[in-house]
Amino acid sequence: MAYEINQTLPRSFGRLKSSEKSTISVLGSQVRGVLASFLPRYGLLLAFLALWQVSSTEGWINPAIFPPLNVILSALWTNLANGALLDDIAISLQRAGTAFAFAVVIGIPLGLFMGQVRAVEQALDPILQLFRQTSALALYPIFILLLGLGETSKIFVIFWATLFPVLLATIGGVKEVDQKLIEMARTYGAGSLTVFRRVILPASVPAIFVGLRLSATTALLLLIAAEMIGANKGIGFQVMNAQYNFQIPLMFAAILLLAFLGLAANALLVLLQRRLCRWSQPSA
């Protein structure tokens, strides 16, 4: 009996070793696959952050102006934990979100209409291009004179800047719809409303989402400028207030927070686009 057990254990032990080796090999290949997809995309960013951390810690750059990343992250966590930045985040998101919503509600329907009615598009395009090329920040003093220094002028300057990416992307998306698809739908007896609903609108959605992503980024960029003038709350106010009081880690923490919000908004729109435009995604 003991002999049989002694003969069985080496074989079981050998099989266990072989299984462990297989598991390690599979894990190793998975890790290599993750690194192969991760490093080409984020390797340069990680190298930049590491260089910043080392340069500031070792004194290669002035740590009073460029604090180490761990100090910035500590300031961000402290101000989030004690609630100092939570009100600013809520107010900034309310301003940017309101302006973005108005831009979407006005820009998409107007773009769909202008894209289909060539006469209207030709008549309005010159003035749209003129306004688009005029910086919203240059017009901000005019908005303040007309609307005051309160919330209305801040929301309107963000709306003004975010309207044009959505509007022009929607117009371009409608104009780029394949005319053969429209003619085919009409050949099969589809009316104007059906052609719009089944052909033009679905084909325009990818271009519209490009405009939405540009508009969301623009909204956050203009938010900072709008909150730097006549505001006592918001992430932009915190950036300027921290700079005036030489709280440099807090200033960078507010900037980093704004970057995270921008990345989150872009990721949300990309996810929504993939859900709504599955037909346009390349097959694996």
C-alpha atoms as a printed R data frame, in Angstrom:
    type eleno elety resid chain resno       x      y       z
1   ATOM     1    CA   MET     A     1   0.000  0.000   0.000
2   ATOM     2    CA   ALA     A     2   2.796  2.360   0.949
3   ATOM     3    CA   TYR     A     3   4.546  1.432  -2.284
4   ATOM     4    CA   GLU     A     4   1.448  2.364  -4.328
5   ATOM     5    CA   ILE     A     5   1.176  5.720  -2.536
6   ATOM     6    CA   ASN     A     6   4.852  6.447  -3.136
7   ATOM     7    CA   GLN     A     7   4.429  5.603  -6.804
8   ATOM     8    CA   THR     A     8   1.303  7.780  -7.143
9   ATOM     9    CA   LEU     A     9   2.667 10.924  -5.423
10  ATOM    10    CA   PRO     A    10   5.447 11.658  -7.946
11  ATOM    11    CA   ARG     A    11   3.008 11.390 -10.829
12  ATOM    12    CA   SER     A    12   0.499 13.707  -9.049
13  ATOM    13    CA   PHE     A    13   3.298 16.074  -8.126
14  ATOM    14    CA   GLY     A    14   4.482 16.089 -11.720
15  ATOM    15    CA   ARG     A    15   1.012 16.819 -13.003
16  ATOM    16    CA   LEU     A    16   0.674 19.669 -10.467
17  ATOM    17    CA   LYS     A    17   3.962 21.130 -11.579
18  ATOM    18    CA   SER     A    18   2.912 20.954 -15.214
19  ATOM    19    CA   SER     A    19  -0.389 22.688 -14.382
20  ATOM    20    CA   GLU     A    20   1.414 25.423 -12.486
21  ATOM    21    CA   LYS     A    21   3.777 25.951 -15.375
22  ATOM    22    CA   SER     A    22   0.850 26.206 -17.776
23  ATOM    23    CA   THR     A    23  -0.896 28.728 -15.516
24  ATOM    24    CA   ILE     A    24   2.248 30.823 -15.200
25  ATOM    25    CA   SER     A    25   2.724 30.717 -18.963
26  ATOM    26    CA   VAL     A    26  -0.850 31.862 -19.569
27  ATOM    27    CA   LEU     A    27  -0.529 34.677 -17.014
28  ATOM    28    CA   GLY     A    28   2.775 35.712 -18.538
29  ATOM    29    CA   SER     A    29   1.282 35.903 -22.003
30  ATOM    30    CA   GLN     A    30  -1.656 37.929 -20.684
31  ATOM    31    CA   VAL     A    31   0.662 40.367 -18.930
32  ATOM    32    CA   ARG     A    32   2.745 40.742 -22.076
33  ATOM    33    CA   GLY     A    33  -0.420 41.371 -24.087
34  ATOM    34    CA   VAL     A    34  -1.589 44.068 -21.663
35  ATOM    35    CA   LEU     A    35   1.806 45.753 -21.689
36  ATOM    36    CA   ALA     A    36   1.978 45.568 -25.488
37  ATOM    37    CA   SER     A    37  -1.326 47.426 -25.772
38  ATOM    38    CA   PHE     A    38  -0.770 49.772 -22.807
39  ATOM    39    CA   LEU     A    39   2.788 51.009 -23.229
40  ATOM    40    CA   PRO     A    40   2.542 52.301 -26.827
41  ATOM    41    CA   ARG     A    41  -0.489 54.391 -25.829
42  ATOM    42    CA   TYR     A    42   0.435 55.574 -22.347
43  ATOM    43    CA   GLY     A    43   4.176 54.951 -22.125
44  ATOM    44    CA   LEU     A    44   5.171 58.513 -23.041
45  ATOM    45    CA   LEU     A    45   2.682 59.965 -20.561
46  ATOM    46    CA   LEU     A    46   3.985 57.737 -17.764
47  ATOM    47    CA   ALA     A    47   7.558 58.718 -18.637
48  ATOM    48    CA   PHE     A    48   6.617 62.413 -18.501
49  ATOM    49    CA   LEU     A    49   4.951 62.028 -15.097
50  ATOM    50    CA   ALA     A    50   7.903 60.056 -13.751
51  ATOM    51    CA   LEU     A    51  10.315 62.713 -15.033
52  ATOM    52    CA   TRP     A    52   8.223 65.431 -13.356
53  ATOM    53    CA   GLN     A    53   8.225 63.557 -10.037
54  ATOM    54    CA   VAL     A    54  11.953 62.852 -10.062
55  ATOM    55    CA   SER     A    55  12.925 66.333 -11.314
56  ATOM    56    CA   SER     A    56  10.905 68.085  -8.623
57  ATOM    57    CA   THR     A    57  11.985 65.729  -5.835
58  ATOM    58    CA   GLU     A    58  15.669 65.939  -6.729
59  ATOM    59    CA   GLY     A    59  15.562 69.711  -7.211
60  ATOM    60    CA   TRP     A    60  16.280 69.715 -10.945
61  ATOM    61    CA   ILE     A    61  13.318 72.074 -11.291
62  ATOM    62    CA   ASN     A    62  11.993 74.515  -8.709
63  ATOM    63    CA   PRO     A    63   9.616 72.495  -6.461
64  ATOM    64    CA   ALA     A    64   7.948 75.730  -5.333
65  ATOM    65    CA   ILE     A    65   6.674 76.249  -8.906
66  ATOM    66    CA   PHE     A    66   6.400 72.603  -9.982
67  ATOM    67    CA   PRO     A    67   5.642 70.565  -6.837
68  ATOM    68    CA   PRO     A    68   6.116 66.795  -6.907
69  ATOM    69    CA   LEU     A    69   3.116 64.834  -8.105
70  ATOM    70    CA   ASN     A    70   2.636 63.172  -4.733
71  ATOM    71    CA   VAL     A    71   2.267 66.615  -3.126
72  ATOM    72    CA   ILE     A    72  -0.280 67.651  -5.775
73  ATOM    73    CA   LEU     A    73  -2.261 64.428  -5.351
74  ATOM    74    CA   SER     A    74  -2.135 64.837  -1.572
75  ATOM    75    CA   ALA     A    75  -3.536 68.384  -1.879
76  ATOM    76    CA   LEU     A    76  -6.259 67.114  -4.225
77  ATOM    77    CA   TRP     A    77  -7.257 64.304  -1.878
78  ATOM    78    CA   THR     A    78  -7.216 66.556   1.203
79  ATOM    79    CA   ASN     A    79  -9.449 69.196  -0.381
80  ATOM    80    CA   LEU     A    80 -11.833 66.558  -1.724
81  ATOM    81    CA   ALA     A    81 -11.985 64.750   1.617
82  ATOM    82    CA   ASN     A    82 -12.745 67.879   3.617
83  ATOM    83    CA   GLY     A    83 -15.317 69.030   1.053
84  ATOM    84    CA   ALA     A    84 -13.453 72.191   0.018
85  ATOM    85    CA   LEU     A    85 -13.600 71.342  -3.693
86  ATOM    86    CA   LEU     A    86 -16.946 69.550  -3.815
87  ATOM    87    CA   ASP     A    87 -19.011 72.758  -4.024
88  ATOM    88    CA   ASP     A    88 -16.686 74.100  -6.698
89  ATOM    89    CA   ILE     A    89 -17.087 70.903  -8.738
90  ATOM    90    CA   ALA     A    90 -20.877 71.056  -8.457
91  ATOM    91    CA   ILE     A    91 -21.045 74.721  -9.507
92  ATOM    92    CA   SER     A    92 -18.615 74.275 -12.398
93  ATOM    93    CA   LEU     A    93 -20.463 71.210 -13.690
94  ATOM    94    CA   GLN     A    94 -23.745 73.102 -13.440
95  ATOM    95    CA   ARG     A    95 -22.387 76.003 -15.505
96  ATOM    96    CA   ALA     A    96 -20.706 73.867 -18.139
97  ATOM    97    CA   GLY     A    97 -23.569 71.363 -18.260
98  ATOM    98    CA   THR     A    98 -26.224 74.060 -18.719
99  ATOM    99    CA   ALA     A    99 -24.290 75.725 -21.537
100 ATOM   100    CA   PHE     A   100 -23.562 72.368 -23.192
101 ATOM   101    CA   ALA     A   101 -27.223 71.335 -22.985
102 ATOM   102    CA   PHE     A   102 -28.363 74.565 -24.651
103 ATOM   103    CA   ALA     A   103 -25.740 74.100 -27.374
104 ATOM   104    CA   VAL     A   104 -26.997 70.569 -28.057
105 ATOM   105    CA   VAL     A   105 -30.686 71.539 -28.030
106 ATOM   106    CA   ILE     A   106 -30.111 74.430 -30.443
107 ATOM   107    CA   GLY     A   107 -27.153 73.220 -32.487
108 ATOM   108    CA   ILE     A   108 -28.296 69.741 -33.523
109 ATOM   109    CA   PRO     A   109 -31.823 70.636 -34.799
110 ATOM   110    CA   LEU     A   110 -30.514 73.764 -36.533
111 ATOM   111    CA   GLY     A   111 -27.665 71.790 -38.092
112 ATOM   112    CA   LEU     A   112 -30.016 69.073 -39.326
113 ATOM   113    CA   PHE     A   113 -32.249 71.728 -40.904
114 ATOM   114    CA   MET     A   114 -29.409 73.697 -42.488
115 ATOM   115    CA   GLY     A   115 -27.764 70.557 -43.800
116 ATOM   116    CA   GLN     A   116 -30.881 69.635 -45.762
117 ATOM   117    CA   VAL     A   117 -31.963 73.083 -46.958
118 ATOM   118    CA   ARG     A   118 -29.094 74.304 -49.108
119 ATOM   119    CA   ALA     A   119 -30.457 77.838 -49.531
120 ATOM   120    CA   VAL     A   120 -30.582 78.392 -45.756
121 ATOM   121    CA   GLU     A   121 -27.114 76.921 -45.311
122 ATOM   122    CA   GLN     A   122 -25.639 79.173 -47.998
123 ATOM   123    CA   ALA     A   123 -27.306 82.246 -46.487
124 ATOM   124    CA   LEU     A   124 -26.211 81.581 -42.900
125 ATOM   125    CA   ASP     A   125 -22.793 80.043 -43.487
126 ATOM   126    CA   PRO     A   126 -20.841 83.339 -43.918
127 ATOM   127    CA   ILE     A   127 -22.112 84.824 -40.663
128 ATOM   128    CA   LEU     A   128 -21.583 81.522 -38.860
129 ATOM   129    CA   GLN     A   129 -17.996 81.370 -40.072
130 ATOM   130    CA   LEU     A   130 -17.472 84.975 -38.951
131 ATOM   131    CA   PHE     A   131 -18.783 84.285 -35.460
132 ATOM   132    CA   ARG     A   132 -16.881 80.997 -35.262
133 ATOM   133    CA   GLN     A   133 -13.590 82.712 -36.021
134 ATOM   134    CA   THR     A   134 -14.241 85.358 -33.363
135 ATOM   135    CA   SER     A   135 -12.879 84.247 -30.008
136 ATOM   136    CA   ALA     A   136 -15.513 83.829 -27.335
137 ATOM   137    CA   LEU     A   137 -13.065 85.288 -24.820
138 ATOM   138    CA   ALA     A   138 -12.808 88.437 -26.948
139 ATOM   139    CA   LEU     A   139 -16.608 88.721 -26.819
140 ATOM   140    CA   TYR     A   140 -16.792 88.045 -23.078
141 ATOM   141    CA   PRO     A   141 -16.562 91.740 -22.089
142 ATOM   142    CA   ILE     A   142 -19.507 92.435 -24.396
143 ATOM   143    CA   PHE     A   143 -21.510 89.636 -22.803
144 ATOM   144    CA   ILE     A   144 -20.706 91.087 -19.366
145 ATOM   145    CA   LEU     A   145 -21.921 94.541 -20.468
146 ATOM   146    CA   LEU     A   146 -25.149 93.060 -21.842
147 ATOM   147    CA   LEU     A   147 -25.860 90.353 -19.261
148 ATOM   148    CA   GLY     A   148 -23.999 91.506 -16.174
149 ATOM   149    CA   LEU     A   149 -21.277 89.817 -14.159
150 ATOM   150    CA   GLY     A   150 -23.482 87.032 -12.810
151 ATOM   151    CA   GLU     A   151 -24.205 83.480 -13.889
152 ATOM   152    CA   THR     A   152 -25.929 84.425 -17.141
153 ATOM   153    CA   SER     A   153 -22.842 85.894 -18.802
154 ATOM   154    CA   LYS     A   154 -20.679 82.949 -17.670
155 ATOM   155    CA   ILE     A   155 -23.115 80.387 -19.056
156 ATOM   156    CA   PHE     A   156 -23.653 82.358 -22.260
157 ATOM   157    CA   VAL     A   157 -19.953 82.673 -23.120
158 ATOM   158    CA   ILE     A   158 -19.569 78.898 -22.671
159 ATOM   159    CA   PHE     A   159 -22.690 78.309 -24.757
160 ATOM   160    CA   TRP     A   160 -21.390 80.619 -27.490
161 ATOM   161    CA   ALA     A   161 -18.141 78.687 -27.772
162 ATOM   162    CA   THR     A   162 -19.738 75.238 -27.599
163 ATOM   163    CA   LEU     A   163 -22.513 75.914 -30.092
164 ATOM   164    CA   PHE     A   164 -20.369 76.054 -33.220
165 ATOM   165    CA   PRO     A   165 -18.623 72.648 -32.959
166 ATOM   166    CA   VAL     A   166 -22.001 70.920 -32.591
167 ATOM   167    CA   LEU     A   167 -23.710 72.997 -35.281
168 ATOM   168    CA   LEU     A   168 -20.993 72.716 -37.929
169 ATOM   169    CA   ALA     A   169 -20.379 69.013 -37.269
170 ATOM   170    CA   THR     A   170 -24.098 68.321 -37.663
171 ATOM   171    CA   ILE     A   171 -24.258 70.284 -40.926
172 ATOM   172    CA   GLY     A   172 -21.223 68.435 -42.239
173 ATOM   173    CA   GLY     A   173 -22.655 65.070 -41.198
174 ATOM   174    CA   VAL     A   174 -25.913 65.711 -43.066
175 ATOM   175    CA   LYS     A   175 -24.138 66.937 -46.202
176 ATOM   176    CA   GLU     A   176 -21.883 63.866 -46.258
177 ATOM   177    CA   VAL     A   177 -24.765 61.365 -46.331
178 ATOM   178    CA   ASP     A   178 -24.508 59.189 -49.421
179 ATOM   179    CA   GLN     A   179 -27.065 60.490 -51.915
180 ATOM   180    CA   LYS     A   180 -27.440 57.023 -53.389
181 ATOM   181    CA   LEU     A   181 -28.923 55.826 -50.116
182 ATOM   182    CA   ILE     A   182 -31.457 58.663 -50.181
183 ATOM   183    CA   GLU     A   183 -32.357 57.965 -53.804
184 ATOM   184    CA   MET     A   184 -32.745 54.253 -53.069
185 ATOM   185    CA   ALA     A   185 -35.049 54.957 -50.125
186 ATOM   186    CA   ARG     A   186 -37.185 57.242 -52.265
187 ATOM   187    CA   THR     A   187 -37.267 54.638 -55.023
188 ATOM   188    CA   TYR     A   188 -38.839 52.204 -52.568
189 ATOM   189    CA   GLY     A   189 -41.513 54.768 -51.754
190 ATOM   190    CA   ALA     A   190 -40.133 56.320 -48.570
191 ATOM   191    CA   GLY     A   191 -41.444 59.782 -47.790
192 ATOM   192    CA   SER     A   192 -39.360 62.774 -46.672
193 ATOM   193    CA   LEU     A   193 -39.909 62.084 -42.968
194 ATOM   194    CA   THR     A   194 -39.025 58.407 -43.356
195 ATOM   195    CA   VAL     A   195 -35.881 59.255 -45.360
196 ATOM   196    CA   PHE     A   196 -34.827 61.681 -42.651
197 ATOM   197    CA   ARG     A   197 -35.554 59.273 -39.812
198 ATOM   198    CA   ARG     A   198 -34.181 56.093 -41.385
199 ATOM   199    CA   VAL     A   199 -31.329 57.377 -43.585
200 ATOM   200    CA   ILE     A   200 -30.151 60.941 -42.912
201 ATOM   201    CA   LEU     A   201 -30.284 60.984 -39.116
202 ATOM   202    CA   PRO     A   202 -28.541 57.613 -38.508
203 ATOM   203    CA   ALA     A   203 -25.832 58.433 -41.063
204 ATOM   204    CA   SER     A   204 -25.209 61.809 -39.392
205 ATOM   205    CA   VAL     A   205 -24.902 60.514 -35.828
206 ATOM   206    CA   PRO     A   206 -21.132 59.703 -35.929
207 ATOM   207    CA   ALA     A   207 -20.312 63.225 -37.158
208 ATOM   208    CA   ILE     A   208 -22.639 64.706 -34.545
209 ATOM   209    CA   PHE     A   209 -20.789 62.864 -31.790
210 ATOM   210    CA   VAL     A   210 -17.491 64.261 -33.040
211 ATOM   211    CA   GLY     A   211 -18.987 67.725 -32.604
212 ATOM   212    CA   LEU     A   212 -20.313 66.816 -29.160
213 ATOM   213    CA   ARG     A   213 -16.892 65.681 -27.982
214 ATOM   214    CA   LEU     A   214 -15.256 68.858 -29.273
215 ATOM   215    CA   SER     A   215 -18.009 70.903 -27.689
216 ATOM   216    CA   ALA     A   216 -17.607 69.205 -24.290
217 ATOM   217    CA   THR     A   217 -13.877 69.907 -24.329
218 ATOM   218    CA   THR     A   218 -14.495 73.526 -25.319
219 ATOM   219    CA   ALA     A   219 -17.039 73.923 -22.521
220 ATOM   220    CA   LEU     A   220 -14.473 72.938 -19.884
221 ATOM   221    CA   LEU     A   221 -11.809 75.184 -21.421
222 ATOM   222    CA   LEU     A   222 -14.115 78.218 -21.459
223 ATOM   223    CA   LEU     A   223 -15.325 77.370 -17.974
224 ATOM   224    CA   ILE     A   224 -11.941 78.241 -16.495
225 ATOM   225    CA   ALA     A   225 -11.804 81.610 -18.252
226 ATOM   226    CA   ALA     A   226 -15.397 82.430 -17.308
227 ATOM   227    CA   GLU     A   227 -14.807 81.610 -13.636
228 ATOM   228    CA   MET     A   228 -11.650 83.676 -13.449
229 ATOM   229    CA   ILE     A   229 -13.687 86.888 -13.796
230 ATOM   230    CA   GLY     A   230 -16.245 87.879 -11.181
231 ATOM   231    CA   ALA     A   231 -16.679 84.451  -9.610
232 ATOM   232    CA   ASN     A   232 -16.306 83.340  -6.008
233 ATOM   233    CA   LYS     A   233 -16.919 79.634  -6.588
234 ATOM   234    CA   GLY     A   234 -15.881 77.066  -9.170
235 ATOM   235    CA   ILE     A   235 -12.767 75.213 -10.237
236 ATOM   236    CA   GLY     A   236 -11.541 78.162 -12.309
237 ATOM   237    CA   PHE     A   237 -11.914 80.434  -9.290
238 ATOM   238    CA   GLN     A   238  -9.919 77.967  -7.205
239 ATOM   239    CA   VAL     A   239  -7.115 77.980  -9.784
240 ATOM   240    CA   MET     A   240  -6.851 81.772  -9.678
241 ATOM   241    CA   ASN     A   241  -7.356 82.019  -5.919
242 ATOM   242    CA   ALA     A   242  -4.675 79.414  -5.238
243 ATOM   243    CA   GLN     A   243  -2.302 81.217  -7.607
244 ATOM   244    CA   TYR     A   244  -2.902 84.580  -5.891
245 ATOM   245    CA   ASN     A   245  -2.255 83.020  -2.471
246 ATOM   246    CA   PHE     A   246   0.723 81.043  -3.789
247 ATOM   247    CA   GLN     A   247  -0.917 77.721  -2.927
248 ATOM   248    CA   ILE     A   248   0.750 76.065  -5.887
249 ATOM   249    CA   PRO     A   249  -0.093 72.418  -5.008
250 ATOM   250    CA   LEU     A   250  -3.781 73.381  -4.730
251 ATOM   251    CA   MET     A   251  -3.574 75.238  -8.034
252 ATOM   252    CA   PHE     A   252  -2.189 72.177  -9.811
253 ATOM   253    CA   ALA     A   253  -4.720 69.980  -8.002
254 ATOM   254    CA   ALA     A   254  -7.596 72.081  -9.416
255 ATOM   255    CA   ILE     A   255  -6.057 71.907 -12.896
256 ATOM   256    CA   LEU     A   256  -5.650 68.133 -12.569
257 ATOM   257    CA   LEU     A   257  -9.261 67.846 -11.409
258 ATOM   258    CA   LEU     A   258 -10.421 69.744 -14.492
259 ATOM   259    CA   ALA     A   259  -8.414 67.367 -16.698
260 ATOM   260    CA   PHE     A   260 -10.072 64.367 -15.023
261 ATOM   261    CA   LEU     A   261 -13.510 65.889 -15.626
262 ATOM   262    CA   GLY     A   262 -12.649 66.407 -19.301
263 ATOM   263    CA   LEU     A   263 -11.482 62.815 -19.668
264 ATOM   264    CA   ALA     A   264 -14.625 61.553 -17.933
265 ATOM   265    CA   ALA     A   265 -16.899 63.607 -20.210
266 ATOM   266    CA   ASN     A   266 -15.086 62.388 -23.321
267 ATOM   267    CA   ALA     A   267 -15.215 58.747 -22.154
268 ATOM   268    CA   LEU     A   268 -18.952 59.055 -21.448
269 ATOM   269    CA   LEU     A   269 -19.633 60.440 -24.927
270 ATOM   270    CA   VAL     A   270 -17.489 57.729 -26.551
271 ATOM   271    CA   LEU     A   271 -19.417 55.058 -24.646
272 ATOM   272    CA   LEU     A   272 -22.733 56.604 -25.672
273 ATOM   273    CA   GLN     A   273 -21.584 56.761 -29.297
274 ATOM   274    CA   ARG     A   274 -20.635 53.087 -29.261
275 ATOM   275    CA   ARG     A   275 -24.045 52.196 -27.861
276 ATOM   276    CA   LEU     A   276 -25.950 54.261 -30.419
277 ATOM   277    CA   CYS     A   277 -23.714 53.575 -33.420
278 ATOM   278    CA   ARG     A   278 -22.933 49.884 -33.145
279 ATOM   279    CA   TRP     A   279 -23.477 49.528 -36.878
280 ATOM   280    CA   SER     A   280 -20.589 51.923 -37.577
281 ATOM   281    CA   GLN     A   281 -18.073 50.127 -35.323
282 ATOM   282    CA   PRO     A   282 -15.475 48.021 -37.165
283 ATOM   283    CA   SER     A   283 -15.984 44.304 -36.645
284 ATOM   284    CA   ALA     A   284 -13.271 42.503 -34.714
